[in-house]
mmCIF file of C-alpha atoms in Angstrom:
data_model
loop_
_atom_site.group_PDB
_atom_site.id
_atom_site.type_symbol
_atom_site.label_atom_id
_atom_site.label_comp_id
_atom_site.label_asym_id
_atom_site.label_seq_id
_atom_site.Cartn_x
_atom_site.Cartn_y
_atom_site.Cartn_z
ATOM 1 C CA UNK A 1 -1.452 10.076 43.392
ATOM 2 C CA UNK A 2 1.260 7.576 42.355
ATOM 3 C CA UNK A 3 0.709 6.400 38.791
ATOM 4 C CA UNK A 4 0.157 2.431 38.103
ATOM 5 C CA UNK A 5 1.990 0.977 34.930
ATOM 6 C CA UNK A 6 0.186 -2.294 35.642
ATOM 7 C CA UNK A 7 -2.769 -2.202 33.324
ATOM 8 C CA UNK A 8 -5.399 -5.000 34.334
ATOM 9 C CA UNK A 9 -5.538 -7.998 32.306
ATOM 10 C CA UNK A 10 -8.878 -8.492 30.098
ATOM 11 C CA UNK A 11 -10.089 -11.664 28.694
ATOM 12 C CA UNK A 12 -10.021 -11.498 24.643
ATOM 13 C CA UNK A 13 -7.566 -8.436 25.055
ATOM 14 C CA UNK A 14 -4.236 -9.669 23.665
ATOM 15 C CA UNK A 15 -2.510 -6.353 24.168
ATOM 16 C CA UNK A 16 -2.898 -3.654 27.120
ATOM 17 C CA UNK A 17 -1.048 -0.964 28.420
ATOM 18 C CA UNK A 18 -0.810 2.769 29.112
ATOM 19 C CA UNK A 19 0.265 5.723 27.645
ATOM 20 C CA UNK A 20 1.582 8.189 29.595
ATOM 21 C CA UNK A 21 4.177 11.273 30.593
ATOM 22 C CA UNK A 22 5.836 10.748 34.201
ATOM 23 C CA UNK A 23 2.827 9.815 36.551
ATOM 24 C CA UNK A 24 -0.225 11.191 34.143
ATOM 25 C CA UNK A 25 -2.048 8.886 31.838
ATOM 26 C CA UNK A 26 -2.807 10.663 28.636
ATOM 27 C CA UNK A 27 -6.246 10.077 27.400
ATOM 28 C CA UNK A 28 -7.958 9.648 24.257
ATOM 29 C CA UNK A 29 -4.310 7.952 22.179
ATOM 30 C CA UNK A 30 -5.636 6.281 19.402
ATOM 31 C CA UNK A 31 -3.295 2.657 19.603
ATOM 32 C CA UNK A 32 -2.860 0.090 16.496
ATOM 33 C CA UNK A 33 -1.804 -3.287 15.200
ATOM 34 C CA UNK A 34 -1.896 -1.744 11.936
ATOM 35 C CA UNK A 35 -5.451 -3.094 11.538
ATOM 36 C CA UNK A 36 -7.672 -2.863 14.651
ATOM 37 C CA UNK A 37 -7.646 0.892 16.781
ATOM 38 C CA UNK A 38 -8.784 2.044 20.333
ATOM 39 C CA UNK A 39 -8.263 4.419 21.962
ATOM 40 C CA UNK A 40 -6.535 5.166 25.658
ATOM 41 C CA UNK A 41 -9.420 5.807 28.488
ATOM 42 C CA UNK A 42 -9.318 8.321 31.416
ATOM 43 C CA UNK A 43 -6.319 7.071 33.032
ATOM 44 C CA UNK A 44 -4.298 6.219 29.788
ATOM 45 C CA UNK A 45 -4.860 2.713 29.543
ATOM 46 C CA UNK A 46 -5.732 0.434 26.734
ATOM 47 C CA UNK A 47 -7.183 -2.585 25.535
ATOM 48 C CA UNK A 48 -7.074 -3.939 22.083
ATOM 49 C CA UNK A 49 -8.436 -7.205 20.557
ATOM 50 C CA UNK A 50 -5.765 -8.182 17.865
ATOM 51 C CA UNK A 51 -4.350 -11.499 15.752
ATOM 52 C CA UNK A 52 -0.807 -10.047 16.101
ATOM 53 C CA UNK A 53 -0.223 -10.747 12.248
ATOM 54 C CA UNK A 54 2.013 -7.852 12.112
ATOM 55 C CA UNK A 55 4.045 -8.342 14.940
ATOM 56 C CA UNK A 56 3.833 -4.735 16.043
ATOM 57 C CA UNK A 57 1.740 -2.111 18.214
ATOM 58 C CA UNK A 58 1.815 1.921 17.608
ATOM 59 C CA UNK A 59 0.732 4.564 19.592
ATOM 60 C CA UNK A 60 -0.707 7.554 16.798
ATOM 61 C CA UNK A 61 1.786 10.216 18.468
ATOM 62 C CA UNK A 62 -0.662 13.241 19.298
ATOM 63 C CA UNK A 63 0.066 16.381 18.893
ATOM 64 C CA UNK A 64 2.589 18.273 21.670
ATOM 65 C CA UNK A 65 4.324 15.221 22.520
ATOM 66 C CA UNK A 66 7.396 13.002 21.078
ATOM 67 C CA UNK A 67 8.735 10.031 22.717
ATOM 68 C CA UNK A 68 10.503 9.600 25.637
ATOM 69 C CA UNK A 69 12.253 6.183 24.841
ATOM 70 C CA UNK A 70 13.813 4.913 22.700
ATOM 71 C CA UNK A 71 16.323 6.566 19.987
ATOM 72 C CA UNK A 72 16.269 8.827 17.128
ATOM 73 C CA UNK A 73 16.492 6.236 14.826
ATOM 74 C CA UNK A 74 13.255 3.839 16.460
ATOM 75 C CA UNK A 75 11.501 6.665 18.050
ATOM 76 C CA UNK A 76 9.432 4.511 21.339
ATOM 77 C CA UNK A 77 6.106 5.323 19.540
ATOM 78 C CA UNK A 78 5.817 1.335 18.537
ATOM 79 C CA UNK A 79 7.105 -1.513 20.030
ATOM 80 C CA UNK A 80 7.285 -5.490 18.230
ATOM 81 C CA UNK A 81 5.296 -7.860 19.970
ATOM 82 C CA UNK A 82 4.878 -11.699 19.458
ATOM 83 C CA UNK A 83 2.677 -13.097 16.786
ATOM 84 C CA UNK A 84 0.812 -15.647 19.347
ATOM 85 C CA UNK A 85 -2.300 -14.011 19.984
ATOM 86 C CA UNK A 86 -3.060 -16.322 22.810
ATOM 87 C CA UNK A 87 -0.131 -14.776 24.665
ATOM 88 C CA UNK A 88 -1.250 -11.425 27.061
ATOM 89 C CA UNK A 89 1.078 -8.906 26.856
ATOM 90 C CA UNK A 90 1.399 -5.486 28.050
ATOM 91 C CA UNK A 91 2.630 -2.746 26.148
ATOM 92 C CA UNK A 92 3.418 1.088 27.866
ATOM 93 C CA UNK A 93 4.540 4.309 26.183
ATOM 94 C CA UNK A 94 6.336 6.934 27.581
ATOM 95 C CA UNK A 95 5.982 10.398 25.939
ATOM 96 C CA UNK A 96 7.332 13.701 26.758
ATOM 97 C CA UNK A 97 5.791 17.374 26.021
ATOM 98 C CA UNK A 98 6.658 18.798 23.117
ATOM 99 C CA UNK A 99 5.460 21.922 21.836
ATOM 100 C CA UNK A 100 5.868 21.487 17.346
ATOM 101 C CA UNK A 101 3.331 23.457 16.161
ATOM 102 C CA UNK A 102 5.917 25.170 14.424
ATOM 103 C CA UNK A 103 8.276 22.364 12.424
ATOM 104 C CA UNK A 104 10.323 21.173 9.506
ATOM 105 C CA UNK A 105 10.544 17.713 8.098
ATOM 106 C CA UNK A 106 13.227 16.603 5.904
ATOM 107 C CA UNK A 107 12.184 14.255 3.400
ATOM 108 C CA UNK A 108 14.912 11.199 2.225
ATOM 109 C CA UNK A 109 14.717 8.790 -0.713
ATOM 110 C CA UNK A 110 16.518 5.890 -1.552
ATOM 111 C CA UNK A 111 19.315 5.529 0.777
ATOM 112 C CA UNK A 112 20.172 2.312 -0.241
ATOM 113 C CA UNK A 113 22.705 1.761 1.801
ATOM 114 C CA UNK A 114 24.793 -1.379 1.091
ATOM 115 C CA UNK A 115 28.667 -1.624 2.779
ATOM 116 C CA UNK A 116 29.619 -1.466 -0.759
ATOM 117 C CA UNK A 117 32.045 -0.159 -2.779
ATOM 118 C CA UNK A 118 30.651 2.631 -5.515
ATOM 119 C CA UNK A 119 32.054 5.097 -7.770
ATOM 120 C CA UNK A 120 35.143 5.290 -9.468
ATOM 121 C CA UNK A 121 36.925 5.413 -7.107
ATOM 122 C CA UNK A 122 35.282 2.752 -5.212
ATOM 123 C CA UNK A 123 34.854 4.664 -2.276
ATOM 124 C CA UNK A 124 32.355 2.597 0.547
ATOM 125 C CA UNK A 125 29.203 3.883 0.376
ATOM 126 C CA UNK A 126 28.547 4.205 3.817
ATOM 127 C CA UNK A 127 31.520 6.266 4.504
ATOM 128 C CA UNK A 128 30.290 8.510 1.004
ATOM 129 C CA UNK A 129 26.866 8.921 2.742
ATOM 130 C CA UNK A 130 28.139 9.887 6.340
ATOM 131 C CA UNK A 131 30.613 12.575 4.514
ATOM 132 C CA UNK A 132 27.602 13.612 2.437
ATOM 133 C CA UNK A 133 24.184 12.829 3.213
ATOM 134 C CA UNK A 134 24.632 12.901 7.353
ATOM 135 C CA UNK A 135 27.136 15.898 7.187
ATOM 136 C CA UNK A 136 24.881 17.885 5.149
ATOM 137 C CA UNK A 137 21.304 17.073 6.838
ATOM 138 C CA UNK A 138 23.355 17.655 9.832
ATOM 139 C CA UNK A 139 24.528 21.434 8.384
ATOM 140 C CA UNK A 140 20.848 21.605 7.574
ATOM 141 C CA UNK A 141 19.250 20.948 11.072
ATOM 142 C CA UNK A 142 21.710 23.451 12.535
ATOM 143 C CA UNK A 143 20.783 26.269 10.931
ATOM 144 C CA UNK A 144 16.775 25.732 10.703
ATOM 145 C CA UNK A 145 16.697 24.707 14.495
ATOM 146 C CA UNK A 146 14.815 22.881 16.991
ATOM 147 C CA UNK A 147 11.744 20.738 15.973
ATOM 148 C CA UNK A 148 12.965 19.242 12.771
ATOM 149 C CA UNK A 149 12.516 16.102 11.900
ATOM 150 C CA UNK A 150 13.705 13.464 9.083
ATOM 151 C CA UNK A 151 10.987 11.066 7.272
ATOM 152 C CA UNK A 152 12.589 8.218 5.131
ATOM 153 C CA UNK A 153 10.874 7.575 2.235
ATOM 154 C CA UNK A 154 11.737 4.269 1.684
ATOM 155 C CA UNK A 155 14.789 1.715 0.449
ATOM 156 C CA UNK A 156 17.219 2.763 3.093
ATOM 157 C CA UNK A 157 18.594 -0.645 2.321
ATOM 158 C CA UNK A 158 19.341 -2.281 -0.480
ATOM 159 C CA UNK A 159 17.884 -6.192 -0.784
ATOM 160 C CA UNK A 160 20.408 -7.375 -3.306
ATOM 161 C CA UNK A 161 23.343 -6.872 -1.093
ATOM 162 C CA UNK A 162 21.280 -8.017 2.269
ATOM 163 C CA UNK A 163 22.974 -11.443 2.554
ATOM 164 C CA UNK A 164 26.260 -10.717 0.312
ATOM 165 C CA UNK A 165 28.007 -7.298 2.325
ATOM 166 C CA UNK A 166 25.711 -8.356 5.465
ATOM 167 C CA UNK A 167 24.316 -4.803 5.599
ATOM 168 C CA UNK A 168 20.222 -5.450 7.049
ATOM 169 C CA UNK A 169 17.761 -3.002 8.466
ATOM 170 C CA UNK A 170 19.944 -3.691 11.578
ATOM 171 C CA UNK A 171 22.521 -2.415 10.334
ATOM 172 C CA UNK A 172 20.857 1.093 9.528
ATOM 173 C CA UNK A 173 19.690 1.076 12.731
ATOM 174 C CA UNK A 174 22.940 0.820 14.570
ATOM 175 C CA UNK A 175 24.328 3.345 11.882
ATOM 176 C CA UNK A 176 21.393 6.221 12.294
ATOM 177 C CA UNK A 177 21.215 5.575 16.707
ATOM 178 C CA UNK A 178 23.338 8.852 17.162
ATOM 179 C CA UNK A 179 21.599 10.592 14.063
ATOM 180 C CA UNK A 180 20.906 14.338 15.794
ATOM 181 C CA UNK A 181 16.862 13.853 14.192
ATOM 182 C CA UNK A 182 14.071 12.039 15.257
ATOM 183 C CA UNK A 183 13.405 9.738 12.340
ATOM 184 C CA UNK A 184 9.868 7.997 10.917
ATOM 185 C CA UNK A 185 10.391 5.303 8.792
ATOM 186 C CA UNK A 186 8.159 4.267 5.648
ATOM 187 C CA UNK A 187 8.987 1.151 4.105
ATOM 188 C CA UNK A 188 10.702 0.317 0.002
ATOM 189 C CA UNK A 189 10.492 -2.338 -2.045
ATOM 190 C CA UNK A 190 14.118 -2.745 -1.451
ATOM 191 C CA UNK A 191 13.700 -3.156 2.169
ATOM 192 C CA UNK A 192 12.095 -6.938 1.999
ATOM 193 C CA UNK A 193 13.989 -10.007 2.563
ATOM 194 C CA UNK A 194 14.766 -11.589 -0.608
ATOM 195 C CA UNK A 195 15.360 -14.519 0.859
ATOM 196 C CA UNK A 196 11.466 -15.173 1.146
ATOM 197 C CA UNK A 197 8.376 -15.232 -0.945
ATOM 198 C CA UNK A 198 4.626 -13.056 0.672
ATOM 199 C CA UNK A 199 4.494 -9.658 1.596
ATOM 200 C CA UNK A 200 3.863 -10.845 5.187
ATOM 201 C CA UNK A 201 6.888 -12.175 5.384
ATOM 202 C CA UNK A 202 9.226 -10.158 3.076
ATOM 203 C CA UNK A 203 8.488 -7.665 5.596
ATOM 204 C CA UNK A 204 8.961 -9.347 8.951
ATOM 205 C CA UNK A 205 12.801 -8.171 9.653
ATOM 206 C CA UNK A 206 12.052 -4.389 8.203
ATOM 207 C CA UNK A 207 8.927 -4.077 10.591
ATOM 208 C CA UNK A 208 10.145 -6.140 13.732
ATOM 209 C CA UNK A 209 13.554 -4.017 13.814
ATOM 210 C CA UNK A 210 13.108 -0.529 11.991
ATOM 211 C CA UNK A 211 8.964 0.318 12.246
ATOM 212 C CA UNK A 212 5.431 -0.337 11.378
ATOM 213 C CA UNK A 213 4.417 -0.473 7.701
ATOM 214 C CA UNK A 214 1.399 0.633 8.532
ATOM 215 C CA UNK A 215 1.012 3.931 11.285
ATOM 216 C CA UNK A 216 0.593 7.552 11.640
ATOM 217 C CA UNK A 217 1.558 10.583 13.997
ATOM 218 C CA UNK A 218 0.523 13.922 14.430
ATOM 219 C CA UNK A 219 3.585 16.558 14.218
ATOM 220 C CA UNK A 220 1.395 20.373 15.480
ATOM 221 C CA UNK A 221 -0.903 20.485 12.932
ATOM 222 C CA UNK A 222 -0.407 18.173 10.589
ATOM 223 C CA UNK A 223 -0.965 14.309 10.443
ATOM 224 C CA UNK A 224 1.087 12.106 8.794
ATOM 225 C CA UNK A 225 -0.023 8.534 7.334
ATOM 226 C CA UNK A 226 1.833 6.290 6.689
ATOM 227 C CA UNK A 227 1.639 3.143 3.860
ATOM 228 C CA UNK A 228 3.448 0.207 2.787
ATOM 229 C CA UNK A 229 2.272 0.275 -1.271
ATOM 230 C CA UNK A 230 4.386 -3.148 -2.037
ATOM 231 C CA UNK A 231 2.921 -6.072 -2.722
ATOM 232 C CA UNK A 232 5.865 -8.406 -2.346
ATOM 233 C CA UNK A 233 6.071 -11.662 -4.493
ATOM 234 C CA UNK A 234 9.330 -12.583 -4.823
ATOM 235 C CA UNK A 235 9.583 -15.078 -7.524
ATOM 236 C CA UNK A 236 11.648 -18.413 -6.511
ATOM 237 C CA UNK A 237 13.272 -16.766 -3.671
ATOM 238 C CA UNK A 238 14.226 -19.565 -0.872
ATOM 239 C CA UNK A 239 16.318 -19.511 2.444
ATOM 240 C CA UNK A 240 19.977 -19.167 0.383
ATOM 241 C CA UNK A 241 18.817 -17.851 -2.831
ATOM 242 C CA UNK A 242 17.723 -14.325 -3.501
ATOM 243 C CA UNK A 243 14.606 -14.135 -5.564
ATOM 244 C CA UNK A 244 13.122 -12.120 -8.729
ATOM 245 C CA UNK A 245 12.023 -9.340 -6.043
ATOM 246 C CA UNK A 246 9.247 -8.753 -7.982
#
């Protein structure tokens, strides 16, 4: 049997597709918008009714697989989609087997990284956190060995800086791509555009280039949710002129 990625089209069924390792479907994969779920049938396909109002579908990563696209810093367990939810479009994941019953995560706060100069000695702060943060974590992986994993716990950039250093969730994407650990992302205050006002749209860039503020994926035994927490209002922020971020 030869596997079929093309998932038949359904009326009222904005996004389809099919989840899958080489030429099996994988059944039963709860999939997302962030608010509506199914899950995959018999042959790995899906169907889901959504608005698109977050720009993004997830696959919940099941247990004794990891993805098989994408890179360790935007793992292919999500991909962005457009927000017309007239438009069809069709949406496959590739996973590989993964046995990780056994793991470690490695939990990181407040990056805030910036292309700025800190310290004393004004040394960049990117360079400070590759000779720190990435040599250590590095060091750490090493020694505890396969199956470890790194969970951001949010403001890996800094909004202040966004538009005066240039430095934007890009940015930290480009920077982590090589990063030796599979990352999952959860979103900080300090990672909406200050350039706007709404938490729908403070979050666009963060969630159409970095992840989902909204997901979850099983690692062995355990499953992790999760949450964006912020309600971003922004106070008098405009296209030019950073806001209160409040």
């Amino acid at each position: 049997l030869t596997l079929s990625l093309d998932v038949p089209q359904k009326e009222g069924y904005s996004l389809r597709g099919i989840v899958h390792v080489g030429d099996t479907g994988i059944a039963n994969v709860w999939v997302s918008d962030g608010v509506n779920f199914t899950q995959t049938d018999e042959q790995g396909f899906y169907w889901l009714k959504s608005d698109k109002r977050f720009g993004y579908v997830f696959i919940c990563l099941p247990s004794g697989y990891l993805p098989a696209t994408g890179t360790n810093a935007v793992p292919g367990y999500w991909k962005a989609v457009s927000i017309d939810a007239n438009l069809y479009e069709q949406c496959n994941f590739e996973l590989k087997e993964a046995n990780t019953a056994n793991h470690q995560v490695f939990f990181a706060a407040d990056l805030h990284l910036a292309d700025r100069a800190v310290g004393p000695n004004s040394v960049n702060d990117l360079k400070q956190f590759d000779l720190g943060f990435i040599a250590d974590t590095k060091a750490l992986a090493a020694a505890y060995g396969e199956n470890t994993f790194l969970i951001t716990l949010g403001d890996i950039t800094w909004d202040a800086h966004w538009y005066k250093t240039g430095f934007m969730p890009a940015n930290y994407v480009a920077k982590m791509k090589n990063y030796p650990l599979m990352i999952f992302n959860c979103m900080g205050n300090h990672d909406n555009n200050p350039y706007v006002r709404g938490d729908n749209n403070g979050s666009k860039i963060y969630r159409t280039t970095v992840a989902p503020t909204y997901y979850s994926f099983n690692l062995g035994d355990v499953h992790y949710i999760v949450l964006d927490n912020i309600e971003w209002i922004n106070t008098n922020g405009s296209n030019g002129f950073v806001g209160e971020r409040d």
